[in-house]
Amino acid sequence: MIRLRTASQMASKLLQRLRSTPLKEERGPGPPDEPPESAELVDDTEGLSLRLSGTLSLSEDSLASQESDGMGTSYLGSDGHGVLPLTESKSQDENSSYTLLTKQLREMWERSQNVRIPIRLTFEVTDANIVQDAHAKYVLYTIYLLQTGQYDPSPAYISCRYSDLYHLKRRLLALFPSEMRGVSFPCKRVRKNFTPETIAKRSRAFEQFLCHVASLPALRASSAFLNFFYLRDIQKAQALTCAGLYKLALPIWTNSWRLQEKLCPSGPSTHRLLVLAGLVVCHQELDTLEEAQAFSERAVALLQDAQDKHISLLVPFLNAHIQLSWRVGIDKRESEALLQRLQETGHYNHNVPSLKEFLVKETIS
């Protein structure tokens, strides 16, 4: 696989400019129903750019620095563009107004500390590489998922091609035609598919497309949207784990878990429990027992409120949790009492598979 870095680096610089500038629409002939992969972008995302907006964040340190050294401060106008900054060439009245304005900004910042900032999911293209293999030439985009409104210590990411996102859009359009009516997506034409300008515009359009889809509850909760992000990675991690390649499987399980934490409802699901089983098994085999115990505890907590279709997995996770808790010196009596109750109610039998056996036998779809 050959990666052509020059074009991707130029595209990265252009993308940074596009993030602060609404995209302008270029008119051109409409694309065919199934456009070829090597095609040129027709930028039709102006509507999305106008609908989505950013947030201005002020920190106490920056305000204090501006007040002490007399540096100018820039502000956003109502149209989202910057207005002229304050400068040092001010009269006495202007200096008084400047000090008052700085004081007001400080008070605004202090009041904002008591305001709960809503947490939302955002998407950012961090890399776009032109890949040439034996079969095709394409652009591989790396898209990070981040939670805004709080410090996100565990960002997750996916790598995908234009065609992957295009098929996601077609799938969602078939399932949710009314909700998808207002969602824009970059079109293709038959040339200039690999220019830095095209890659940068397309990256920006993908960010806005995913942010818009994720803002619609029905689309965000759909299996088509969720599976797009982690299903293939789960299948790959399962194959590596079953082959005993735990070091290779663990990063994939970890990223899949982070994706699910950001995208999925809090309750248990087969995919969610499968990822937890993969994390417990890999950490246990690699002798990172504290991490294995923590993930087994998370699974037990999820399964205690599970419906009957997931209750069969509670015993394997409980067995793993009891063993791991004993090995790392954590109290396991509560888990042992729960296992005893399951045995008394007939939910426990000695033929229950281990978590590793569950990973081997489970078919992911």
PDB file of N, CA and C in Angstrom, residues 31-78:
ATOM      1  N   PRO A  31     -25.281  13.935 -10.585  1.00  0.00           N
ATOM      2  CA  PRO A  31     -24.527  12.687 -10.655  1.00  0.00           C
ATOM      3  C   PRO A  31     -25.426  11.516 -11.011  1.00  0.00           C
ATOM      4  N   PRO A  32     -24.864  10.451 -11.536  1.00  0.00           N
ATOM      5  CA  PRO A  32     -25.663   9.239 -11.773  1.00  0.00           C
ATOM      6  C   PRO A  32     -26.059   8.611 -10.453  1.00  0.00           C
ATOM      7  N   ASP A  33     -26.975   7.650 -10.499  1.00  0.00           N
ATOM      8  CA  ASP A  33     -27.499   7.029  -9.288  1.00  0.00           C
ATOM      9  C   ASP A  33     -26.417   6.289  -8.540  1.00  0.00           C
ATOM     10  N   GLU A  34     -25.517   5.607  -9.256  1.00  0.00           N
ATOM     11  CA  GLU A  34     -24.418   4.888  -8.634  1.00  0.00           C
ATOM     12  C   GLU A  34     -23.110   5.433  -9.199  1.00  0.00           C
ATOM     13  N   PRO A  35     -22.591   6.517  -8.682  1.00  0.00           N
ATOM     14  CA  PRO A  35     -21.412   7.145  -9.264  1.00  0.00           C
ATOM     15  C   PRO A  35     -20.178   6.287  -9.074  1.00  0.00           C
ATOM     16  N   PRO A  36     -19.217   6.381  -9.994  1.00  0.00           N
ATOM     17  CA  PRO A  36     -17.962   5.628  -9.838  1.00  0.00           C
ATOM     18  C   PRO A  36     -17.144   6.183  -8.701  1.00  0.00           C
ATOM     19  N   GLU A  37     -16.176   5.390  -8.211  1.00  0.00           N
ATOM     20  CA  GLU A  37     -15.347   5.818  -7.084  1.00  0.00           C
ATOM     21  C   GLU A  37     -14.424   6.958  -7.468  1.00  0.00           C
ATOM     22  N   SER A  38     -13.854   6.911  -8.674  1.00  0.00           N
ATOM     23  CA  SER A  38     -12.931   7.964  -9.101  1.00  0.00           C
ATOM     24  C   SER A  38     -13.718   9.091  -9.743  1.00  0.00           C
ATOM     25  N   ALA A  39     -14.245   9.984  -8.929  1.00  0.00           N
ATOM     26  CA  ALA A  39     -15.090  11.051  -9.427  1.00  0.00           C
ATOM     27  C   ALA A  39     -14.794  12.330  -8.681  1.00  0.00           C
ATOM     28  N   GLU A  40     -15.302  13.443  -9.186  1.00  0.00           N
ATOM     29  CA  GLU A  40     -15.034  14.742  -8.596  1.00  0.00           C
ATOM     30  C   GLU A  40     -16.183  15.177  -7.724  1.00  0.00           C
ATOM     31  N   LEU A  41     -15.864  15.801  -6.621  1.00  0.00           N
ATOM     32  CA  LEU A  41     -16.867  16.288  -5.683  1.00  0.00           C
ATOM     33  C   LEU A  41     -17.625  17.474  -6.246  1.00  0.00           C
ATOM     34  N   VAL A  42     -18.936  17.432  -6.118  1.00  0.00           N
ATOM     35  CA  VAL A  42     -19.768  18.611  -6.338  1.00  0.00           C
ATOM     36  C   VAL A  42     -20.214  19.078  -4.981  1.00  0.00           C
ATOM     37  N   ASP A  43     -19.776  20.221  -4.559  1.00  0.00           N
ATOM     38  CA  ASP A  43     -19.994  20.703  -3.198  1.00  0.00           C
ATOM     39  C   ASP A  43     -21.408  21.248  -3.058  1.00  0.00           C
ATOM     40  N   ASP A  44     -22.284  20.463  -2.406  1.00  0.00           N
ATOM     41  CA  ASP A  44     -23.669  20.887  -2.236  1.00  0.00           C
ATOM     42  C   ASP A  44     -24.011  20.984  -0.761  1.00  0.00           C
ATOM     43  N   THR A  45     -23.032  21.351   0.079  1.00  0.00           N
ATOM     44  CA  THR A  45     -23.215  21.310   1.532  1.00  0.00           C
ATOM     45  C   THR A  45     -23.381  22.676   2.155  1.00  0.00           C
ATOM     46  N   GLU A  46     -23.715  23.699   1.351  1.00  0.00           N
ATOM     47  CA  GLU A  46     -23.834  25.031   1.927  1.00  0.00           C
ATOM     48  C   GLU A  46     -24.919  25.075   2.988  1.00  0.00           C
ATOM     49  N   GLY A  47     -26.016  24.363   2.759  1.00  0.00           N
ATOM     50  CA  GLY A  47     -27.105  24.356   3.736  1.00  0.00           C
ATOM     51  C   GLY A  47     -26.660  23.834   5.080  1.00  0.00           C
ATOM     52  N   LEU A  48     -25.849  22.763   5.072  1.00  0.00           N
ATOM     53  CA  LEU A  48     -25.362  22.220   6.334  1.00  0.00           C
ATOM     54  C   LEU A  48     -24.445  23.207   7.035  1.00  0.00           C
ATOM     55  N   SER A  49     -23.584  23.879   6.287  1.00  0.00           N
ATOM     56  CA  SER A  49     -22.671  24.831   6.903  1.00  0.00           C
ATOM     57  C   SER A  49     -23.417  25.937   7.607  1.00  0.00           C
ATOM     58  N   LEU A  50     -24.530  26.372   7.025  1.00  0.00           N
ATOM     59  CA  LEU A  50     -25.292  27.454   7.617  1.00  0.00           C
ATOM     60  C   LEU A  50     -26.072  26.993   8.833  1.00  0.00           C
ATOM     61  N   ARG A  51     -26.459  25.711   8.853  1.00  0.00           N
ATOM     62  CA  ARG A  51     -27.274  25.238   9.967  1.00  0.00           C
ATOM     63  C   ARG A  51     -26.427  24.902  11.190  1.00  0.00           C
ATOM     64  N   LEU A  52     -25.181  24.472  10.978  1.00  0.00           N
ATOM     65  CA  LEU A  52     -24.343  24.062  12.091  1.00  0.00           C
ATOM     66  C   LEU A  52     -23.470  25.227  12.527  1.00  0.00           C
ATOM     67  N   SER A  53     -23.257  25.380  13.809  1.00  0.00           N
ATOM     68  CA  SER A  53     -22.477  26.504  14.318  1.00  0.00           C
ATOM     69  C   SER A  53     -21.550  26.040  15.416  1.00  0.00           C
ATOM     70  N   GLY A  54     -20.503  26.829  15.666  1.00  0.00           N
ATOM     71  CA  GLY A  54     -19.537  26.484  16.692  1.00  0.00           C
ATOM     72  C   GLY A  54     -19.814  27.221  17.986  1.00  0.00           C
ATOM     73  N   THR A  55     -18.925  27.046  18.952  1.00  0.00           N
ATOM     74  CA  THR A  55     -19.088  27.656  20.268  1.00  0.00           C
ATOM     75  C   THR A  55     -17.820  28.418  20.621  1.00  0.00           C
ATOM     76  N   LEU A  56     -17.960  29.635  21.096  1.00  0.00           N
ATOM     77  CA  LEU A  56     -16.829  30.442  21.539  1.00  0.00           C
ATOM     78  C   LEU A  56     -16.567  30.145  23.006  1.00  0.00           C
ATOM     79  N   SER A  57     -15.325  29.784  23.331  1.00  0.00           N
ATOM     80  CA  SER A  57     -14.963  29.433  24.705  1.00  0.00           C
ATOM     81  C   SER A  57     -13.962  30.446  25.232  1.00  0.00           C
ATOM     82  N   LEU A  58     -14.235  31.013  26.397  1.00  0.00           N
ATOM     83  CA  LEU A  58     -13.345  31.977  27.030  1.00  0.00           C
ATOM     84  C   LEU A  58     -12.785  31.366  28.299  1.00  0.00           C
ATOM     85  N   SER A  59     -11.483  31.479  28.505  1.00  0.00           N
ATOM     86  CA  SER A  59     -10.871  30.946  29.722  1.00  0.00           C
ATOM     87  C   SER A  59     -10.411  32.094  30.596  1.00  0.00           C
ATOM     88  N   GLU A  60     -10.362  31.843  31.886  1.00  0.00           N
ATOM     89  CA  GLU A  60      -9.974  32.890  32.842  1.00  0.00           C
ATOM     90  C   GLU A  60      -8.537  33.312  32.607  1.00  0.00           C
ATOM     91  N   ASP A  61      -7.655  32.348  32.280  1.00  0.00           N
ATOM     92  CA  ASP A  61      -6.252  32.683  32.065  1.00  0.00           C
ATOM     93  C   ASP A  61      -6.086  33.613  30.877  1.00  0.00           C
ATOM     94  N   SER A  62      -6.818  33.328  29.790  1.00  0.00           N
ATOM     95  CA  SER A  62      -6.668  34.165  28.610  1.00  0.00           C
ATOM     96  C   SER A  62      -7.191  35.563  28.864  1.00  0.00           C
ATOM     97  N   LEU A  63      -8.299  35.686  29.613  1.00  0.00           N
ATOM     98  CA  LEU A  63      -8.838  37.012  29.912  1.00  0.00           C
ATOM     99  C   LEU A  63      -7.888  37.778  30.820  1.00  0.00           C
ATOM    100  N   ALA A  64      -7.316  37.098  31.814  1.00  0.00           N
ATOM    101  CA  ALA A  64      -6.383  37.768  32.716  1.00  0.00           C
ATOM    102  C   ALA A  64      -5.146  38.235  31.958  1.00  0.00           C
ATOM    103  N   SER A  65      -4.685  37.392  31.019  1.00  0.00           N
ATOM    104  CA  SER A  65      -3.516  37.759  30.229  1.00  0.00           C
ATOM    105  C   SER A  65      -3.792  38.975  29.378  1.00  0.00           C
ATOM    106  N   GLN A  66      -4.977  39.034  28.788  1.00  0.00           N
ATOM    107  CA  GLN A  66      -5.325  40.161  27.942  1.00  0.00           C
ATOM    108  C   GLN A  66      -5.445  41.442  28.760  1.00  0.00           C
ATOM    109  N   GLU A  67      -5.953  41.302  29.991  1.00  0.00           N
ATOM    110  CA  GLU A  67      -6.132  42.480  30.817  1.00  0.00           C
ATOM    111  C   GLU A  67      -4.790  43.032  31.287  1.00  0.00           C
ATOM    112  N   SER A  68      -3.824  42.122  31.558  1.00  0.00           N
ATOM    113  CA  SER A  68      -2.565  42.565  32.138  1.00  0.00           C
ATOM    114  C   SER A  68      -1.600  43.090  31.092  1.00  0.00           C
ATOM    115  N   ASP A  69      -1.583  42.508  29.881  1.00  0.00           N
ATOM    116  CA  ASP A  69      -0.594  42.933  28.907  1.00  0.00           C
ATOM    117  C   ASP A  69      -1.151  43.875  27.854  1.00  0.00           C
ATOM    118  N   GLY A  70      -2.432  44.220  27.938  1.00  0.00           N
ATOM    119  CA  GLY A  70      -2.999  45.201  27.030  1.00  0.00           C
ATOM    120  C   GLY A  70      -3.223  44.686  25.634  1.00  0.00           C
ATOM    121  N   MET A  71      -3.208  43.365  25.422  1.00  0.00           N
ATOM    122  CA  MET A  71      -3.408  42.817  24.089  1.00  0.00           C
ATOM    123  C   MET A  71      -4.842  42.992  23.658  1.00  0.00           C
ATOM    124  N   GLY A  72      -5.048  43.071  22.343  1.00  0.00           N
ATOM    125  CA  GLY A  72      -6.398  43.211  21.804  1.00  0.00           C
ATOM    126  C   GLY A  72      -7.162  41.917  21.898  1.00  0.00           C
ATOM    127  N   THR A  73      -8.476  41.994  21.845  1.00  0.00           N
ATOM    128  CA  THR A  73      -9.353  40.842  21.942  1.00  0.00           C
ATOM    129  C   THR A  73     -10.300  40.840  20.758  1.00  0.00           C
ATOM    130  N   SER A  74     -10.488  39.667  20.107  1.00  0.00           N
ATOM    131  CA  SER A  74     -11.395  39.555  18.973  1.00  0.00           C
ATOM    132  C   SER A  74     -12.713  38.986  19.420  1.00  0.00           C
ATOM    133  N   TYR A  75     -13.788  39.371  18.784  1.00  0.00           N
ATOM    134  CA  TYR A  75     -15.126  38.902  19.130  1.00  0.00           C
ATOM    135  C   TYR A  75     -15.842  38.455  17.871  1.00  0.00           C
ATOM    136  N   LEU A  76     -16.818  37.592  18.067  1.00  0.00           N
ATOM    137  CA  LEU A  76     -17.605  37.107  16.954  1.00  0.00           C
ATOM    138  C   LEU A  76     -18.829  37.978  16.760  1.00  0.00           C
ATOM    139  N   GLY A  77     -19.078  38.359  15.519  1.00  0.00           N
ATOM    140  CA  GLY A  77     -20.291  39.103  15.209  1.00  0.00           C
ATOM    141  C   GLY A  77     -21.476  38.178  15.086  1.00  0.00           C
ATOM    142  N   SER A  78     -22.651  38.746  14.850  1.00  0.00           N
ATOM    143  CA  SER A  78     -23.866  37.938  14.766  1.00  0.00           C
ATOM    144  C   SER A  78     -23.862  37.024  13.562  1.00  0.00           C
TER     145      SER A  78
END
